Amino acid sequence: MNYQELIKNAKEVIGPHCKVCPECNGIACKGRIPGPGGKSTGLGFIRNYSDLKKIWLHMDTIHDKMEICTKKTLFDFEFDLPVFAGPIGAVQMHYSDLYDDMTFSEALLKGCKAAGSIAFTGDGVKDEVYIGTVDATKALGGHGIPTIKPWRKEEVIEKIRLAERANAIAVAMDIDAAGLSILAAQGKPVSPMTVEMLKSIISSTKLPFVIKGIMTVEGARKAVDAGAYAIVVSNHGGRVLDETPSTISVLDDIVEAVKGQIKIIIDGGFRSGIDVFKALAIGADAVIIARPFVTAVFGGGESGVSLYVNKIREELENAMIMTGCESLKDITKSKIKCTL
Ligand SMILES: Cc1cc2nc3c(=O)[nH]c(=O)nc-3n(C[C@H](O)[C@H](O)[C@H](O)COP(=O)(O)O)c2cc1C
């Protein structure tokens, strides 16, 4: 199977909401929830994608032959590339019945592990969703990052214990899911949390804790105060609040404020190894990609996921050769032109 075949397969089975567009940019699906769109005007998603296109790469091919290395150590684990699959929950509601959250996560986790990456997995209104995906992580020797919603504290801690028993590499919370009113409508309210609440949750575990959904310097500083290992600069793909800035446009200030105190991951509109290069140049430690991994699962299952990870790695390697970067530490701001 090649990538074109994967796309063709996905189009046939992914369901009515996602059009598997040539560019996954939030335009055809704007406002489509259920579905993969950004909320209301869809601008949060659209800006994520379009702002990344305002950063350009400087070519420099006058250099020695290079042994390109994309390896990255995070959570005390060496990955083949600094790109991970993002959590996607309620797959049947947003896409189609071909996969449920369990079978989807299983394909995602296995495909990512086989290609030297890792997948974050989602949480849902029904406990079986979290339990099932954590079981899939356990079956892979803990190679996954369960992502818990900001439920009440006792429930979060119970779910962390399950992640520990599964030997998960890390555990995450999408704190911005506080904006998912759909969960309250289904009888499971989520809410914002104070630094104190986060501190007591994070100090209850030895697992590296990731807070996903940070969009400001203030938010990043609070995550540092709470003791998190990493943040994900994310607007949840524009799905929790309309009219936010793009994630790439807030990255630089966040890097300036907290680099060295916490690891910085980013997501939102990243679609190629070239996009990944841009965030690394601004100072991110790693990038999460979410929606294109859904296409990969529906179009090719576990091997479709590995194929997609390898495609991104090859694109990143090519960008590195063309800009004269042998390893990730060589990818600096001098390698890009930011016209944002
Ligand atoms: C259908 C759908 C479901 C999602 N479910 C979750 C979830 O359960 N937990 C979470 O943290 N993020 C969830 N997200 C957000 C993604 O993980 C990611 O932050 C966002 O889509 C931006 O990345 P992308 O532009 O590469 O898709 C979901 C996104 C979509 C489109």
mmCIF file of N, CA and C in Angstrom, residues 208-271:
data_model
loop_
_atom_site.group_PDB
_atom_site.id
_atom_site.type_symbol
_atom_site.label_atom_id
_atom_site.label_comp_id
_atom_site.label_asym_id
_atom_site.label_seq_id
_atom_site.Cartn_x
_atom_site.Cartn_y
_atom_site.Cartn_z
ATOM 1 N N PRO A 208 5.396 10.818 34.248
ATOM 2 C CA PRO A 208 5.481 12.176 33.693
ATOM 3 C C PRO A 208 4.077 12.634 33.289
ATOM 4 N N PHE A 209 3.698 13.848 33.683
ATOM 5 C CA PHE A 209 2.331 14.335 33.463
ATOM 6 C C PHE A 209 2.334 15.438 32.404
ATOM 7 N N VAL A 210 1.457 15.291 31.422
ATOM 8 C CA VAL A 210 1.387 16.237 30.303
ATOM 9 C C VAL A 210 0.074 17.010 30.398
ATOM 10 N N ILE A 211 0.158 18.339 30.361
ATOM 11 C CA ILE A 211 -1.078 19.142 30.330
ATOM 12 C C ILE A 211 -1.283 19.640 28.905
ATOM 13 N N LYS A 212 -2.382 19.186 28.297
ATOM 14 C CA LYS A 212 -2.673 19.512 26.888
ATOM 15 C C LYS A 212 -3.753 20.592 26.833
ATOM 16 N N GLY A 213 -3.468 21.637 26.036
ATOM 17 C CA GLY A 213 -4.468 22.698 25.900
ATOM 18 C C GLY A 213 -3.996 24.024 26.465
ATOM 19 N N ILE A 214 -2.704 24.314 26.310
ATOM 20 C CA ILE A 214 -2.125 25.576 26.797
ATOM 21 C C ILE A 214 -1.989 26.542 25.613
ATOM 22 N N MET A 215 -2.495 27.767 25.785
ATOM 23 C CA MET A 215 -2.465 28.731 24.668
ATOM 24 C C MET A 215 -1.872 30.079 25.061
ATOM 25 N N THR A 216 -1.420 30.223 26.318
ATOM 26 C CA THR A 216 -0.867 31.521 26.750
ATOM 27 C C THR A 216 0.378 31.294 27.607
ATOM 28 N N VAL A 217 1.170 32.365 27.734
ATOM 29 C CA VAL A 217 2.338 32.321 28.621
ATOM 30 C C VAL A 217 1.875 32.076 30.057
ATOM 31 N N GLU A 218 0.784 32.714 30.444
ATOM 32 C CA GLU A 218 0.275 32.543 31.822
ATOM 33 C C GLU A 218 -0.093 31.070 32.060
ATOM 34 N N GLY A 219 -0.776 30.481 31.104
ATOM 35 C CA GLY A 219 -1.167 29.066 31.228
ATOM 36 C C GLY A 219 0.059 28.175 31.339
ATOM 37 N N ALA A 220 1.088 28.480 30.541
ATOM 38 C CA ALA A 220 2.311 27.665 30.562
ATOM 39 C C ALA A 220 2.996 27.791 31.924
ATOM 40 N N ARG A 221 3.013 29.009 32.473
ATOM 41 C CA ARG A 221 3.650 29.192 33.800
ATOM 42 C C ARG A 221 2.881 28.429 34.875
ATOM 43 N N LYS A 222 1.548 28.421 34.756
ATOM 44 C CA LYS A 222 0.744 27.684 35.745
ATOM 45 C C LYS A 222 1.032 26.178 35.644
ATOM 46 N N ALA A 223 1.231 25.691 34.418
ATOM 47 C CA ALA A 223 1.553 24.261 34.246
ATOM 48 C C ALA A 223 2.905 23.948 34.897
ATOM 49 N N VAL A 224 3.858 24.875 34.779
ATOM 50 C CA VAL A 224 5.163 24.693 35.442
ATOM 51 C C VAL A 224 4.946 24.649 36.959
ATOM 52 N N ASP A 225 4.180 25.611 37.486
ATOM 53 C CA ASP A 225 3.921 25.654 38.939
ATOM 54 C C ASP A 225 3.252 24.380 39.424
ATOM 55 N N ALA A 226 2.387 23.814 38.578
ATOM 56 C CA ALA A 226 1.652 22.604 38.988
ATOM 57 C C ALA A 226 2.547 21.366 38.975
ATOM 58 N N GLY A 227 3.735 21.479 38.368
ATOM 59 C CA GLY A 227 4.680 20.353 38.369
ATOM 60 C C GLY A 227 4.561 19.445 37.167
ATOM 61 N N ALA A 228 3.951 19.924 36.078
ATOM 62 C CA ALA A 228 3.809 19.069 34.890
ATOM 63 C C ALA A 228 5.175 18.827 34.244
ATOM 64 N N TYR A 229 5.310 17.694 33.580
ATOM 65 C CA TYR A 229 6.543 17.362 32.855
ATOM 66 C C TYR A 229 6.558 18.077 31.505
ATOM 67 N N ALA A 230 5.363 18.168 30.886
ATOM 68 C CA ALA A 230 5.275 18.771 29.541
ATOM 69 C C ALA A 230 3.934 19.470 29.365
ATOM 70 N N ILE A 231 3.916 20.417 28.440
ATOM 71 C CA ILE A 231 2.635 20.992 28.004
ATOM 72 C C ILE A 231 2.449 20.662 26.529
ATOM 73 N N VAL A 232 1.188 20.641 26.117
ATOM 74 C CA VAL A 232 0.903 20.642 24.683
ATOM 75 C C VAL A 232 0.261 21.981 24.375
ATOM 76 N N VAL A 233 0.962 22.797 23.591
ATOM 77 C CA VAL A 233 0.375 24.042 23.105
ATOM 78 C C VAL A 233 -0.691 23.608 22.097
ATOM 79 N N SER A 234 -1.950 23.834 22.461
ATOM 80 C CA SER A 234 -3.050 23.290 21.649
ATOM 81 C C SER A 234 -4.319 24.082 21.887
ATOM 82 N N ASN A 235 -5.102 24.282 20.824
ATOM 83 C CA ASN A 235 -6.462 24.820 20.985
ATOM 84 C C ASN A 235 -7.480 23.724 20.680
ATOM 85 N N HIS A 236 -7.065 22.468 20.873
ATOM 86 C CA HIS A 236 -7.932 21.297 20.676
ATOM 87 C C HIS A 236 -8.460 21.281 19.237
ATOM 88 N N GLY A 237 -7.605 21.713 18.319
ATOM 89 C CA GLY A 237 -8.015 21.741 16.910
ATOM 90 C C GLY A 237 -9.166 22.704 16.651
ATOM 91 N N GLY A 238 -9.281 23.743 17.502
ATOM 92 C CA GLY A 238 -10.353 24.733 17.308
ATOM 93 C C GLY A 238 -11.724 24.220 17.711
ATOM 94 N N ARG A 239 -11.763 23.164 18.521
ATOM 95 C CA ARG A 239 -13.046 22.503 18.809
ATOM 96 C C ARG A 239 -13.661 22.882 20.134
ATOM 97 N N VAL A 240 -12.937 23.643 20.967
ATOM 98 C CA VAL A 240 -13.490 23.960 22.292
ATOM 99 C C VAL A 240 -13.827 25.438 22.463
ATOM 100 N N LEU A 241 -13.241 26.299 21.634
ATOM 101 C CA LEU A 241 -13.522 27.735 21.692
ATOM 102 C C LEU A 241 -13.263 28.299 20.300
ATOM 103 N N ASP A 242 -14.229 29.053 19.795
ATOM 104 C CA ASP A 242 -14.066 29.651 18.471
ATOM 105 C C ASP A 242 -13.157 30.889 18.582
ATOM 106 N N GLU A 243 -12.548 31.277 17.448
ATOM 107 C CA GLU A 243 -11.818 32.551 17.345
ATOM 108 C C GLU A 243 -10.541 32.613 18.181
ATOM 109 N N THR A 244 -9.901 31.478 18.434
ATOM 110 C CA THR A 244 -8.601 31.535 19.131
ATOM 111 C C THR A 244 -7.516 31.839 18.093
ATOM 112 N N PRO A 245 -6.356 32.308 18.544
ATOM 113 C CA PRO A 245 -5.228 32.396 17.609
ATOM 114 C C PRO A 245 -4.773 30.994 17.220
ATOM 115 N N SER A 246 -3.904 30.925 16.223
ATOM 116 C CA SER A 246 -3.327 29.621 15.883
ATOM 117 C C SER A 246 -2.326 29.239 16.966
ATOM 118 N N THR A 247 -2.057 27.939 17.058
ATOM 119 C CA THR A 247 -1.090 27.489 18.067
ATOM 120 C C THR A 247 0.328 27.951 17.714
ATOM 121 N N ILE A 248 0.675 27.918 16.427
ATOM 122 C CA ILE A 248 2.049 28.289 16.039
ATOM 123 C C ILE A 248 2.306 29.769 16.361
ATOM 124 N N SER A 249 1.246 30.605 16.327
ATOM 125 C CA SER A 249 1.461 32.044 16.567
ATOM 126 C C SER A 249 1.710 32.349 18.047
ATOM 127 N N VAL A 250 1.362 31.424 18.949
ATOM 128 C CA VAL A 250 1.618 31.687 20.375
ATOM 129 C C VAL A 250 2.851 30.927 20.876
ATOM 130 N N LEU A 251 3.427 30.092 20.011
ATOM 131 C CA LEU A 251 4.527 29.220 20.461
ATOM 132 C C LEU A 251 5.771 29.998 20.920
ATOM 133 N N ASP A 252 6.154 30.991 20.130
ATOM 134 C CA ASP A 252 7.406 31.697 20.409
ATOM 135 C C ASP A 252 7.405 32.307 21.825
ATOM 136 N N ASP A 253 6.336 32.986 22.186
ATOM 137 C CA ASP A 253 6.261 33.620 23.517
ATOM 138 C C ASP A 253 6.302 32.566 24.622
ATOM 139 N N ILE A 254 5.628 31.444 24.378
ATOM 140 C CA ILE A 254 5.607 30.383 25.400
ATOM 141 C C ILE A 254 7.011 29.783 25.561
ATOM 142 N N VAL A 255 7.688 29.578 24.424
ATOM 143 C CA VAL A 255 9.065 29.049 24.471
ATOM 144 C C VAL A 255 9.957 30.023 25.259
ATOM 145 N N GLU A 256 9.859 31.314 24.938
ATOM 146 C CA GLU A 256 10.665 32.330 25.642
ATOM 147 C C GLU A 256 10.450 32.257 27.149
ATOM 148 N N ALA A 257 9.197 32.022 27.546
ATOM 149 C CA ALA A 257 8.845 32.091 28.975
ATOM 150 C C ALA A 257 9.217 30.830 29.752
ATOM 151 N N VAL A 258 9.071 29.655 29.159
ATOM 152 C CA VAL A 258 9.200 28.435 29.991
ATOM 153 C C VAL A 258 10.183 27.378 29.474
ATOM 154 N N LYS A 259 10.856 27.659 28.353
ATOM 155 C CA LYS A 259 11.807 26.653 27.821
ATOM 156 C C LYS A 259 12.842 26.311 28.896
ATOM 157 N N GLY A 260 13.100 25.022 29.060
ATOM 158 C CA GLY A 260 14.068 24.599 30.089
ATOM 159 C C GLY A 260 13.390 24.227 31.398
ATOM 160 N N GLN A 261 12.173 24.777 31.620
ATOM 161 C CA GLN A 261 11.462 24.434 32.870
ATOM 162 C C GLN A 261 10.463 23.308 32.645
ATOM 163 N N ILE A 262 10.076 23.120 31.402
ATOM 164 C CA ILE A 262 9.037 22.137 31.074
ATOM 165 C C ILE A 262 9.228 21.767 29.598
ATOM 166 N N LYS A 263 8.869 20.552 29.222
ATOM 167 C CA LYS A 263 8.957 20.188 27.790
ATOM 168 C C LYS A 263 7.765 20.785 27.049
ATOM 169 N N ILE A 264 8.015 21.179 25.799
ATOM 170 C CA ILE A 264 6.967 21.871 25.039
ATOM 171 C C ILE A 264 6.632 21.076 23.773
ATOM 172 N N ILE A 265 5.397 20.603 23.735
ATOM 173 C CA ILE A 265 4.879 19.892 22.561
ATOM 174 C C ILE A 265 3.816 20.816 21.959
ATOM 175 N N ILE A 266 3.554 20.689 20.674
ATOM 176 C CA ILE A 266 2.533 21.547 20.051
ATOM 177 C C ILE A 266 1.694 20.707 19.090
ATOM 178 N N ASP A 267 0.426 21.072 18.917
ATOM 179 C CA ASP A 267 -0.370 20.474 17.844
ATOM 180 C C ASP A 267 -1.259 21.529 17.204
ATOM 181 N N GLY A 268 -1.897 21.135 16.101
ATOM 182 C CA GLY A 268 -2.839 22.020 15.427
ATOM 183 C C GLY A 268 -2.416 22.333 14.009
ATOM 184 N N GLY A 269 -2.921 21.569 13.057
ATOM 185 C CA GLY A 269 -2.699 21.877 11.642
ATOM 186 C C GLY A 269 -1.399 21.373 11.057
ATOM 187 N N PHE A 270 -0.614 20.605 11.822
ATOM 188 C CA PHE A 270 0.662 20.073 11.295
ATOM 189 C C PHE A 270 0.348 18.932 10.332
ATOM 190 N N ARG A 271 0.842 19.027 9.118
ATOM 191 C CA ARG A 271 0.469 18.050 8.100
ATOM 192 C C ARG A 271 1.657 17.446 7.368
#
